[in-house]
mmCIF file of C-alpha atoms and ligand atoms in Angstrom:
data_model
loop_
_atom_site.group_PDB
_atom_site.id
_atom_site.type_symbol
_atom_site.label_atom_id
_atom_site.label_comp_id
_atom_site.label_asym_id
_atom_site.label_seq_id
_atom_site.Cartn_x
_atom_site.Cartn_y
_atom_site.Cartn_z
ATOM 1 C CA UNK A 1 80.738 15.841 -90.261
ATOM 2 C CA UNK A 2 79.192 13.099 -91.477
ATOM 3 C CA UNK A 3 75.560 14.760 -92.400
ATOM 4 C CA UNK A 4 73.200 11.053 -91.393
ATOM 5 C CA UNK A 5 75.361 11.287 -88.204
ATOM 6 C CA UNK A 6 74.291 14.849 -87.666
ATOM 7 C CA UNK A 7 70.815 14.236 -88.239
ATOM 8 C CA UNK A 8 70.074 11.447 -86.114
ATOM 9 C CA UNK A 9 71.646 13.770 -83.127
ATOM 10 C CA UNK A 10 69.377 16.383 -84.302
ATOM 11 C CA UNK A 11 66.250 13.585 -83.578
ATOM 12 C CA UNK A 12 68.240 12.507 -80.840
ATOM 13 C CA UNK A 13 68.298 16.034 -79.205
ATOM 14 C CA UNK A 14 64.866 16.098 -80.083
ATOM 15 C CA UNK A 15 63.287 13.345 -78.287
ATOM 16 C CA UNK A 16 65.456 14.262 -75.287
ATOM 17 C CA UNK A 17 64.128 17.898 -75.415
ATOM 18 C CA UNK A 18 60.567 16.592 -76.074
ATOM 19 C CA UNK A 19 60.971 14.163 -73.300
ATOM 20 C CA UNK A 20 57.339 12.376 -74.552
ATOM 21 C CA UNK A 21 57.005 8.786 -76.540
ATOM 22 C CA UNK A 22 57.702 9.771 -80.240
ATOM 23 C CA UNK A 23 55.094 9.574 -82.676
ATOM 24 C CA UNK A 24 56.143 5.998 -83.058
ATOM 25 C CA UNK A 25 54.794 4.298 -79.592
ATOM 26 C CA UNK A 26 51.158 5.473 -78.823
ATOM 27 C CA UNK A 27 51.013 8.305 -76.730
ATOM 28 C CA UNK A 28 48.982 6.601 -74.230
ATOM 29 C CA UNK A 29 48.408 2.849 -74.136
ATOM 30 C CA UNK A 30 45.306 3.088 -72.534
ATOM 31 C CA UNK A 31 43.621 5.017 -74.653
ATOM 32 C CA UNK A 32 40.751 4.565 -77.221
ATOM 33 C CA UNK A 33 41.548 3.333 -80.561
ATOM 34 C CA UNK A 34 38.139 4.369 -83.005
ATOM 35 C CA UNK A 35 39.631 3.002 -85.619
ATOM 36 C CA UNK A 36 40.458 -0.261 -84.342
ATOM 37 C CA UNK A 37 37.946 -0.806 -81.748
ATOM 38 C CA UNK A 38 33.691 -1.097 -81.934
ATOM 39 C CA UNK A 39 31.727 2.088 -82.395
ATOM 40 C CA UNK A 40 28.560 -0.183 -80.497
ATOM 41 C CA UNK A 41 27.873 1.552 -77.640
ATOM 42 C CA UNK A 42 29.187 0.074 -74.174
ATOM 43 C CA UNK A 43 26.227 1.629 -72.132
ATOM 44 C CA UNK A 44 22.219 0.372 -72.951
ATOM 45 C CA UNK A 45 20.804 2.664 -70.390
ATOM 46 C CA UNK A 46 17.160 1.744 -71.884
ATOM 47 C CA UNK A 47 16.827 -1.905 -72.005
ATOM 48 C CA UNK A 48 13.595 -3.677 -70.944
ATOM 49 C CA UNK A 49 14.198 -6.998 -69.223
ATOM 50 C CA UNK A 50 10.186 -7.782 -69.014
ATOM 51 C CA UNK A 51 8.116 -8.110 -72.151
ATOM 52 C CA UNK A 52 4.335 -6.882 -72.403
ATOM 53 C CA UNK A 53 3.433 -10.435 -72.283
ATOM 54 C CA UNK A 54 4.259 -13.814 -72.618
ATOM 55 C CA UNK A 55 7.565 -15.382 -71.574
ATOM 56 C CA UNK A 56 11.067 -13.293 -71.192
ATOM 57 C CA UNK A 57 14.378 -14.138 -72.207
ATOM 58 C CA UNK A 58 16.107 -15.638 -68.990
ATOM 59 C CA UNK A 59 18.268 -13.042 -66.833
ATOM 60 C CA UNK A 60 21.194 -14.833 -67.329
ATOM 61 C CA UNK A 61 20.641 -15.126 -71.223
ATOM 62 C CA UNK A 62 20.144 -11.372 -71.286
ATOM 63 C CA UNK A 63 23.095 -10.787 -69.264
ATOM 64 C CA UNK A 64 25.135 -12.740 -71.813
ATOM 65 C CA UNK A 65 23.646 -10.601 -74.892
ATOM 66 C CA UNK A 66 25.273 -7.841 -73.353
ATOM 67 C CA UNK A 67 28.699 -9.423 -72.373
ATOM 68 C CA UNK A 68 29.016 -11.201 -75.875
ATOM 69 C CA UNK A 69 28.275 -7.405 -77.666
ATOM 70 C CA UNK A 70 30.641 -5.370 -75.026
ATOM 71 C CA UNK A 71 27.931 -3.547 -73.155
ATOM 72 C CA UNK A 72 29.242 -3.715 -69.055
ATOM 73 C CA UNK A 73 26.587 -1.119 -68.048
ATOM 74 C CA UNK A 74 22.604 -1.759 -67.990
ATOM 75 C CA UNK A 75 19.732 -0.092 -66.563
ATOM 76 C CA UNK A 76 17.253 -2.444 -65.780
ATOM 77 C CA UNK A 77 13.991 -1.425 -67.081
ATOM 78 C CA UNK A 78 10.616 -3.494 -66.229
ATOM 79 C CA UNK A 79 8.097 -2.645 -68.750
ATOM 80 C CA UNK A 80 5.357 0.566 -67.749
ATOM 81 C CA UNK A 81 2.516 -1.325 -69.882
ATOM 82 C CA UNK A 82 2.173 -5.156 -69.415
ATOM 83 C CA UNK A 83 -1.075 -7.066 -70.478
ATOM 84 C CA UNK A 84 -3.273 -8.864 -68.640
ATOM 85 C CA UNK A 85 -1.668 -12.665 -67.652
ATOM 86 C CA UNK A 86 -3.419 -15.001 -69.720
ATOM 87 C CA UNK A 87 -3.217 -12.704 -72.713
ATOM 88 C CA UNK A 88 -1.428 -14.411 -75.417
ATOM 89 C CA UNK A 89 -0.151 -11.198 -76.951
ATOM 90 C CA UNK A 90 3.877 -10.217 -76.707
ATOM 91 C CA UNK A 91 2.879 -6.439 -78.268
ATOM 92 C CA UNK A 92 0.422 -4.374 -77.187
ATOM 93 C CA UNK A 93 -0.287 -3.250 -80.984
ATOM 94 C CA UNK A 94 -1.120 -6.664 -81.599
ATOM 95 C CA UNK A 95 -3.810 -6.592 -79.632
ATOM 96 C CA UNK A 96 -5.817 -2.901 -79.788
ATOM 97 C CA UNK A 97 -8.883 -2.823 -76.383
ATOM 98 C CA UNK A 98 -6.573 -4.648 -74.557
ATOM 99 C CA UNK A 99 -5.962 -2.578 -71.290
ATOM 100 C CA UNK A 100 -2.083 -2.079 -70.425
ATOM 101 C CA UNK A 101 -1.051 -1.265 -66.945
ATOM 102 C CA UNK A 102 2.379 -0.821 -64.924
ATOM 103 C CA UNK A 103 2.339 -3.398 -62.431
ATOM 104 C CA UNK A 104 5.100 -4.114 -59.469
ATOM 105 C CA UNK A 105 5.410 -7.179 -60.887
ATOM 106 C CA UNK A 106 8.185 -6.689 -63.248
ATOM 107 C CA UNK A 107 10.475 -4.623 -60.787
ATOM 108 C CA UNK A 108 10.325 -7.183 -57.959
ATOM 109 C CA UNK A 109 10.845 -10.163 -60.476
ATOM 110 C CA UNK A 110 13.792 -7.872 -61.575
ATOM 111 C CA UNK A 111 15.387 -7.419 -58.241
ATOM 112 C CA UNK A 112 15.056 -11.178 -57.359
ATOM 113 C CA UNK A 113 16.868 -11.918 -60.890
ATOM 114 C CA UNK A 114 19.623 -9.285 -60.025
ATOM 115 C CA UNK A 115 20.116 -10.880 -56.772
ATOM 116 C CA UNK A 116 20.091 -14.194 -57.865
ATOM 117 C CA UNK A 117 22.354 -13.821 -60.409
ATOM 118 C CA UNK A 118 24.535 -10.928 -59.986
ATOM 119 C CA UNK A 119 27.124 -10.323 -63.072
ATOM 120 C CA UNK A 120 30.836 -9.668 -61.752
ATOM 121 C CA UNK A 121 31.915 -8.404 -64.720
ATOM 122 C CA UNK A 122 28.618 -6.325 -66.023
ATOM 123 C CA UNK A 123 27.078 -3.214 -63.915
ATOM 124 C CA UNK A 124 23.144 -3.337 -63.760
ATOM 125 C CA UNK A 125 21.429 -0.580 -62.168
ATOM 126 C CA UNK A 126 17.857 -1.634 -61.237
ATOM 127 C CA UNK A 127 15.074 0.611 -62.452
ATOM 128 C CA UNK A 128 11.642 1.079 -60.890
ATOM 129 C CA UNK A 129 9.477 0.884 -63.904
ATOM 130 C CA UNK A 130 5.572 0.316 -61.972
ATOM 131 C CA UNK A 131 4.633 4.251 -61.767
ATOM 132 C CA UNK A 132 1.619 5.271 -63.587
ATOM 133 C CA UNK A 133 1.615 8.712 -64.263
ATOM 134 C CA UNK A 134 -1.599 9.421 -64.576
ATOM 135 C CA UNK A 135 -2.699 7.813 -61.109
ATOM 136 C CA UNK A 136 0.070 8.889 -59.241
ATOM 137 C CA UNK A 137 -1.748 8.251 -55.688
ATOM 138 C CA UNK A 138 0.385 5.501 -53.838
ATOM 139 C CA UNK A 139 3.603 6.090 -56.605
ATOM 140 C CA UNK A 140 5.535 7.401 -53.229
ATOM 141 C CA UNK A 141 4.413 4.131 -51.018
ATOM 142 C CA UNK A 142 5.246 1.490 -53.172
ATOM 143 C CA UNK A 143 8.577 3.278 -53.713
ATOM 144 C CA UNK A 144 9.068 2.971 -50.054
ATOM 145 C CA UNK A 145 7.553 -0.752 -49.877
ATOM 146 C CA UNK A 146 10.870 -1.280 -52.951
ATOM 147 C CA UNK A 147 13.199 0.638 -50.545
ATOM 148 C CA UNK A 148 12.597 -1.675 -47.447
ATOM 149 C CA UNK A 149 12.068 -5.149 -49.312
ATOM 150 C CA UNK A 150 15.823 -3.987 -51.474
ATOM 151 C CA UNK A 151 17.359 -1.450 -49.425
ATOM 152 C CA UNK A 152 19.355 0.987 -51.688
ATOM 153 C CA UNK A 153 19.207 -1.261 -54.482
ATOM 154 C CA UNK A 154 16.732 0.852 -57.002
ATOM 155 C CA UNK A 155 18.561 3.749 -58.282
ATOM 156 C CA UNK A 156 16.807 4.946 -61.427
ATOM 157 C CA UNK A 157 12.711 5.624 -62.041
ATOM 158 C CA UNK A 158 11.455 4.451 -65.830
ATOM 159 C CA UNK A 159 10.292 4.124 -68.701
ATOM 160 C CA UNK A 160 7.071 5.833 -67.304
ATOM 161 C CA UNK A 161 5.008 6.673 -70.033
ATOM 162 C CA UNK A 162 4.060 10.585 -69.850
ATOM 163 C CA UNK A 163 2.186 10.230 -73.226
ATOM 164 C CA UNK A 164 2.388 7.148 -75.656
ATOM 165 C CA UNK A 165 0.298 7.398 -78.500
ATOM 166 C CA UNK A 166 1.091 3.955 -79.757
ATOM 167 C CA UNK A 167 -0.597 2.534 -76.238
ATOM 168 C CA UNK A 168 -3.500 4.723 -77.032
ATOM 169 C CA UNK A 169 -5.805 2.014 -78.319
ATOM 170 C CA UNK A 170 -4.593 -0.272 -74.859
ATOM 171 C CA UNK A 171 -6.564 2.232 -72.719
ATOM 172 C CA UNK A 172 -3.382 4.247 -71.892
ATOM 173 C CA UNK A 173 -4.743 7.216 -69.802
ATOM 174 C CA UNK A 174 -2.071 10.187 -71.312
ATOM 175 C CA UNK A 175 -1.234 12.293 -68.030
ATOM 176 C CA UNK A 176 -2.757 15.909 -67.728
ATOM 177 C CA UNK A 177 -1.334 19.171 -65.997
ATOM 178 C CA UNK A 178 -3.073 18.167 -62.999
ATOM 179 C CA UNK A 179 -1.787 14.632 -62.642
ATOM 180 C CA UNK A 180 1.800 16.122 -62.888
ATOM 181 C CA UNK A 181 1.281 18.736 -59.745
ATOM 182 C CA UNK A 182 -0.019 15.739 -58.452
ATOM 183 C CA UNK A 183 3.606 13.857 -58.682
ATOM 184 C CA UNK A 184 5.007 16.147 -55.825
ATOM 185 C CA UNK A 185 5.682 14.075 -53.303
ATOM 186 C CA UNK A 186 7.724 11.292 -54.960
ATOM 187 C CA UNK A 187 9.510 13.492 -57.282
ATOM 188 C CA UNK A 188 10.794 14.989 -53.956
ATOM 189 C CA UNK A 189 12.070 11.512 -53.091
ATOM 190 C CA UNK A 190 13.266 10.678 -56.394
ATOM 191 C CA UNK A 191 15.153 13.944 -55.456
ATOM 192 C CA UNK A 192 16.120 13.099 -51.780
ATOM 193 C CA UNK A 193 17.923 9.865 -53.343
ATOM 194 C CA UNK A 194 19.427 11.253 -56.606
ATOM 195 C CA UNK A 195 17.463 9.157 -58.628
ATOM 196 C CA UNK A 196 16.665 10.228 -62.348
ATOM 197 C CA UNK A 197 13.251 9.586 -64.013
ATOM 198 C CA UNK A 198 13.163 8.465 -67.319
ATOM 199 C CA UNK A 199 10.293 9.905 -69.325
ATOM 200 C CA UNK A 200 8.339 8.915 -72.779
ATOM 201 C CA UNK A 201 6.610 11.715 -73.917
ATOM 202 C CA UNK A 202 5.713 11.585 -77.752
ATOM 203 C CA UNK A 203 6.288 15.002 -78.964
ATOM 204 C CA UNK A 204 3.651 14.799 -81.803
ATOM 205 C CA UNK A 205 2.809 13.185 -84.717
ATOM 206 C CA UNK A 206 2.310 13.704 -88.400
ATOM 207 C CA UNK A 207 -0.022 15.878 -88.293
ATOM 208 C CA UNK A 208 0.557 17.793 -85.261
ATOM 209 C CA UNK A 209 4.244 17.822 -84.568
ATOM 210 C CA UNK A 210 4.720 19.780 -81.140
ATOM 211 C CA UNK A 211 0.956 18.598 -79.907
ATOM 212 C CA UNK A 212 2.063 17.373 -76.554
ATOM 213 C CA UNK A 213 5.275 19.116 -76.651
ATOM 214 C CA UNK A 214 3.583 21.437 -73.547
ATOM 215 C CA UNK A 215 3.314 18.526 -71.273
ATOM 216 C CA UNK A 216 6.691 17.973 -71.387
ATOM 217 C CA UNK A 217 7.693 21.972 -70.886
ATOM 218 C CA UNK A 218 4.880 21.398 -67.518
ATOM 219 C CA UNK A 219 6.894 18.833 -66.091
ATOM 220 C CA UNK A 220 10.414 20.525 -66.647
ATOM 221 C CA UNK A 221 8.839 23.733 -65.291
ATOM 222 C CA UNK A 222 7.532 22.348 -62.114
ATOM 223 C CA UNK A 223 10.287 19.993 -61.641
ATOM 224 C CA UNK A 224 13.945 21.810 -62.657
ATOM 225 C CA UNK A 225 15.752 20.019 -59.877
ATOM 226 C CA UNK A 226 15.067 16.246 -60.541
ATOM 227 C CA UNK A 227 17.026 14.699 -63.347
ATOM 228 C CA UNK A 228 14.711 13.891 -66.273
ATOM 229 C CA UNK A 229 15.700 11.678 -69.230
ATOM 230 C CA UNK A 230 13.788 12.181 -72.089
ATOM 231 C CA UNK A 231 13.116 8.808 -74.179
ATOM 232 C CA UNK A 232 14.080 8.960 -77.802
ATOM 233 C CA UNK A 233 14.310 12.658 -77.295
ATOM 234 C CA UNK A 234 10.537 12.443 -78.113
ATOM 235 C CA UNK A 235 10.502 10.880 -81.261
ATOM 236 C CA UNK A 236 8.249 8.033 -82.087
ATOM 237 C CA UNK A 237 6.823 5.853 -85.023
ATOM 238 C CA UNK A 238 3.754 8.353 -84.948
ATOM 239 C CA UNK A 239 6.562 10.697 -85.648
ATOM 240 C CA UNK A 240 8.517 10.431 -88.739
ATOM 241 C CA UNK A 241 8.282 13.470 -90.464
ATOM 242 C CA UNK A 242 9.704 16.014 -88.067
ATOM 243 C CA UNK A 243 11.892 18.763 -89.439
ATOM 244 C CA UNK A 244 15.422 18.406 -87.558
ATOM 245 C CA UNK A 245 16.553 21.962 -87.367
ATOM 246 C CA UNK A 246 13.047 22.557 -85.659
ATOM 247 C CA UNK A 247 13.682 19.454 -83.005
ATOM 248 C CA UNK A 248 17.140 20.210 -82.359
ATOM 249 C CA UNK A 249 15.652 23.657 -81.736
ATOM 250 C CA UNK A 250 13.219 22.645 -79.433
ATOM 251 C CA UNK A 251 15.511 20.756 -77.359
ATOM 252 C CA UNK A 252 18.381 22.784 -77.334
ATOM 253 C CA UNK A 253 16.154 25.927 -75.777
ATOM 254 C CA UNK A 254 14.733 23.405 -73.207
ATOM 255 C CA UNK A 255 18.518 21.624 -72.346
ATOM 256 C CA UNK A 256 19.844 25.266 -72.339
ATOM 257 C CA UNK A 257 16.749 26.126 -69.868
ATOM 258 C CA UNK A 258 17.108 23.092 -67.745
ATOM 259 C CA UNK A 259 20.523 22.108 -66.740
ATOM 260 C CA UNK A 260 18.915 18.640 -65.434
ATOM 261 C CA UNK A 261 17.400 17.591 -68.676
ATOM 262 C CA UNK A 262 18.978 14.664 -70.043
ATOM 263 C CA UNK A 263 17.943 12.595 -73.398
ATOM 264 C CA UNK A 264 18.158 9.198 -74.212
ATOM 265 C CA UNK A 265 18.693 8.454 -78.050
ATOM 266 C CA UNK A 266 18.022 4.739 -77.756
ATOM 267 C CA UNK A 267 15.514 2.770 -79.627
ATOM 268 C CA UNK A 268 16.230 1.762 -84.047
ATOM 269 C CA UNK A 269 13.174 3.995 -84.872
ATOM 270 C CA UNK A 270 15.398 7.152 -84.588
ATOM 271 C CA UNK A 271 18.147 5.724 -86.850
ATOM 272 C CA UNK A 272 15.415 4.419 -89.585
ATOM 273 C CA UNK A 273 13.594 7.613 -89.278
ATOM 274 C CA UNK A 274 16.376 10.336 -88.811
ATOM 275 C CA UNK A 275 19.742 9.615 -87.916
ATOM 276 C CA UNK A 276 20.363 7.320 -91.212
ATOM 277 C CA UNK A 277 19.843 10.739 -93.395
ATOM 278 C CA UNK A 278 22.671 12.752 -93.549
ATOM 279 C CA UNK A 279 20.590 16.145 -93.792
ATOM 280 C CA UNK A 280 19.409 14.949 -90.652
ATOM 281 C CA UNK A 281 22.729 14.363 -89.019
ATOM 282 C CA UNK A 282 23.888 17.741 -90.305
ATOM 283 C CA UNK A 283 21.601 19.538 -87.379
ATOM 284 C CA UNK A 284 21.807 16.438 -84.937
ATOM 285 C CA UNK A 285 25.422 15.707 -84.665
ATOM 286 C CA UNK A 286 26.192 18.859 -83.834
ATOM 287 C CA UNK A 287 23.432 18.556 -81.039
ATOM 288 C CA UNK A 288 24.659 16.067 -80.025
ATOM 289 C CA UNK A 289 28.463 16.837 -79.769
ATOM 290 C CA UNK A 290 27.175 19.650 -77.927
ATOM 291 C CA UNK A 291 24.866 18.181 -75.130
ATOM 292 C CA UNK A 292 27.066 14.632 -75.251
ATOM 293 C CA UNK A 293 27.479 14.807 -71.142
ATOM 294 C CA UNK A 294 23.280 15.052 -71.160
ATOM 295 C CA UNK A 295 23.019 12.416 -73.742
ATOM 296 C CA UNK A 296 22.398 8.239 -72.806
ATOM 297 C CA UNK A 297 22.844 5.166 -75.504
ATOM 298 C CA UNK A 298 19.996 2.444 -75.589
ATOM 299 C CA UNK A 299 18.334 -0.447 -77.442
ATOM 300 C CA UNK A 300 15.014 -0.272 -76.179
ATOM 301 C CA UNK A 301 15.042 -3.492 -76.572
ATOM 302 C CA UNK A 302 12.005 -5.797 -74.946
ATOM 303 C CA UNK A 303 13.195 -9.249 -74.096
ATOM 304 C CA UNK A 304 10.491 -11.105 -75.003
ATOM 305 C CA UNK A 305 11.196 -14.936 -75.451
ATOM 306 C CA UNK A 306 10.452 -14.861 -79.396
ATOM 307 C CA UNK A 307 13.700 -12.625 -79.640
ATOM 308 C CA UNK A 308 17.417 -14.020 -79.515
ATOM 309 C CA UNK A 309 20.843 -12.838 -79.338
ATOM 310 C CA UNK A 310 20.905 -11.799 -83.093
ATOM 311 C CA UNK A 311 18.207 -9.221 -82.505
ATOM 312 C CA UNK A 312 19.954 -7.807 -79.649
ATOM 313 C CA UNK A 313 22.898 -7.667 -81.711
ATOM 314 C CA UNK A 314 21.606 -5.789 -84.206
ATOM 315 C CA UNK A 315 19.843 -3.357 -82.397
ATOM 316 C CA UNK A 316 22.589 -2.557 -80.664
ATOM 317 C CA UNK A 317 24.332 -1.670 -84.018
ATOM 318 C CA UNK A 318 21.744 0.034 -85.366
ATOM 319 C CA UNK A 319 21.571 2.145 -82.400
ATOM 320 C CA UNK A 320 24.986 2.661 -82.311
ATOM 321 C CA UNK A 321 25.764 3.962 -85.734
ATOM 322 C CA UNK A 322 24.655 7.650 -84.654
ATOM 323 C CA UNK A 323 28.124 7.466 -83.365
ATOM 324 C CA UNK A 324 30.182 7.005 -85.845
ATOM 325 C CA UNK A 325 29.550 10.690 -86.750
ATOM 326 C CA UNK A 326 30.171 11.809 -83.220
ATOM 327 C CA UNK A 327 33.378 13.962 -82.503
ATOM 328 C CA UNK A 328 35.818 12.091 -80.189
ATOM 329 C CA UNK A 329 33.990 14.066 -77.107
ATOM 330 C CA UNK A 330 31.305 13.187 -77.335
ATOM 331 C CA UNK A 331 32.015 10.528 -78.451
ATOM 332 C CA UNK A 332 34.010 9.439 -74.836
ATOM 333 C CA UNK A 333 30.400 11.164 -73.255
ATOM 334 C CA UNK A 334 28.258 8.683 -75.017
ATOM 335 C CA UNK A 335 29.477 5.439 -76.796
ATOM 336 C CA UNK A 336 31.888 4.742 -73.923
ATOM 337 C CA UNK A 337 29.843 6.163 -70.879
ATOM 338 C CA UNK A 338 30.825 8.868 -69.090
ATOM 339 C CA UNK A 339 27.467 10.661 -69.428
ATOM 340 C CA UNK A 340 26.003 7.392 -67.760
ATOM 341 C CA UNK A 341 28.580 7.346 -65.291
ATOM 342 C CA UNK A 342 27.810 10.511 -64.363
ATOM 343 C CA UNK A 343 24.384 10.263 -64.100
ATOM 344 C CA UNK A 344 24.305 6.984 -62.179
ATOM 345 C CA UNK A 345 27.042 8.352 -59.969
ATOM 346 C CA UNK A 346 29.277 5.649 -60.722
ATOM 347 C CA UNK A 347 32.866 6.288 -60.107
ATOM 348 C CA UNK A 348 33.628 4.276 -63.672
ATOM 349 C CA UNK A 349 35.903 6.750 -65.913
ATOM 350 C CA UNK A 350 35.433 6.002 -69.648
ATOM 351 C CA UNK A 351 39.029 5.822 -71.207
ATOM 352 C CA UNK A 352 40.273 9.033 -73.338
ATOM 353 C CA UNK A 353 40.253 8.399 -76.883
ATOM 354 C CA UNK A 354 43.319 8.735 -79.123
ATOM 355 C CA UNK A 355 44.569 11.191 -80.727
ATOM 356 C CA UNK A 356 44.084 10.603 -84.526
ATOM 357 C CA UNK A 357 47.409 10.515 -87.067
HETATM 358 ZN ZN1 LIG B 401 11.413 1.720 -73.951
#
């Protein structure tokens, strides 16, 4: 017998037995290609819409950043510190005794936008960004004064600033143990509706790493059942010299300890700072990979009208890079969304990634 002819039988007999698409044809057509396709993030689940001060980039302009970088999924964040009007500063640090508050303001121009000018093709979940935490008195009302003027329409709580030592000089009042008991009544609500909080809560600084790291343990202590999103998993400028195998530490015991904690590794500071060293990315990776289906994407970027598409653009790269290093997971949990879907409660199902030759 002619030995080719035998062969090709043999493969023949193969594929039948096999009964799969040979190695040839992709297994599954649907599925993620890393090597072919962007590593940016299609989630910014921390994206301010409002700047501090000063003009913001139109809706629709935003909305077109994110179409023209392949993001389909944005919270809508207001901003929780916003100048006084007639200020002419865009950043609070520009401008140290200026007093920052969260205002209403933002949210409602928000919801108008999103009404106004709904995206088909991009999913925006509006966030309720006017709480401050350390007056909470009247955060439950002007939830409900949201809920009636755009029924069912708010569905996340944040950035509320817990403690923000950058805003420090802007007459940011840090929130104490009592001011969290004091949050009862709408973290029951957030509750009632399955609506997470975001939370910025500097961990330390440079000289006192962990120094407000308790604050944070209060409110996951007295709080286990709403879900809480940790901003930049703590990390700040005032933070730059934190030891990695300590942090990932820290937040594994507290993830471990509360199934409802969630982080948020948005904003470039934690690339410039951490993730762009690789004997940082040896112990956060692999916390990463582990927690991906508690882990969001995000900018943090603030569209203020001196900005343009090019610094979205690069934030959003910057951002992203983190996962390049991710295993294909987590990878699935975080650059492509499920962990967002998840959260949000969307019925969205990030595609499987392929299967690597
Ligand atoms: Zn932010």
């Amino acid at each position: 017998m002619n030995r080719r002819l035998a062969l090709s039988g043999t493969l023949i007999a193969l594929a039948a037995l096999t009964a799969s698409p040979s190695a040839a044809a992709p297994a599954d057509p649907d599925c993620f290609d890393r090597e072919k396709r962007p590593y940016t993030s299609v989630v910014d689940s921390h994206l301010h819409f409002r700047p501090f001060g000063g003009p913001a980039i139109p809706f629709e302009e935003m909305t077109g950043y994110l179409r023209d970088t392949g993001v389909r999924y944005a919270n809508v964040y207001g901003i929780g510190q916003t100048l006084p009007a007639g200020s002419d500063c865009t950043y609070y640090l520009s401008c140290p005794g200026t007093k920052v508050t969260p205002s209403m303001k933002n949210d409602f121009a928000n919801a108008r936008d999103l009404l106004d000018h709904t995206p088909e093709d991009i999913q925006l979940t509006l966030s309720m960004t006017f709480p401050d935490l350390a007056n909470p008195e009247g955060v439950l009302e002007r939830m409900k004064l949201l809920e009636e003027e755009y029924p069912g329409r708010f569905r996340w709580m944040g950035e509320v600033n817990l403690v923000k030592q950058a805003l420090l000089k802007n007459a940011h009042e840090p929130a104490d143990k009592a001011d969290i008991a004091a949050w009862a009544p709408f973290m029951k609500e957030l509750r009632d509706r399955d609506i997470p909080l975001t939370i910025h809560s500097d961990l330390g600084n440079d000289r006192d790493r962990t120094k407000f790291l308790p604050l944070m343990r209060e409110v996951l202590e007295r709080y286990p059942d709403n879900e809480i999103v940790w901003a930049h998993m703590g990390l700040s400028k005032e933070l730059s010299t934190m030891d990695p195998a300590q942090h990932t530490a820290i937040l594994g015991q507290l993830m471990d300890r509360h199934p409802n904690l969630a982080v948020d590794i948005s904003w470039r500071v934690l690339y410039d700072q951490y993730f762009s060293k690789r004997e940082a990315r040896r112990h956060y990776v692999p916390f990463l990979n582990r927690y991906a289906d508690r882990v969001l994407p995000g900018t943090d970027f603030v569209a203020s009208r001196d900005k343009n598409f090019q610094v979205y653009k690069d934030e959003l790269e910057v951002t992203s890079r983190i996962n390049r290093y991710l295993d294909d997971k987590a990878f699935r949990q975080i650059a492509l969304g499920q962990s967002y879907f998840d959260l949000v409660g969307l019925k969205d199902k990030a595609p499987r990634v392929c299967e690597r030759a």
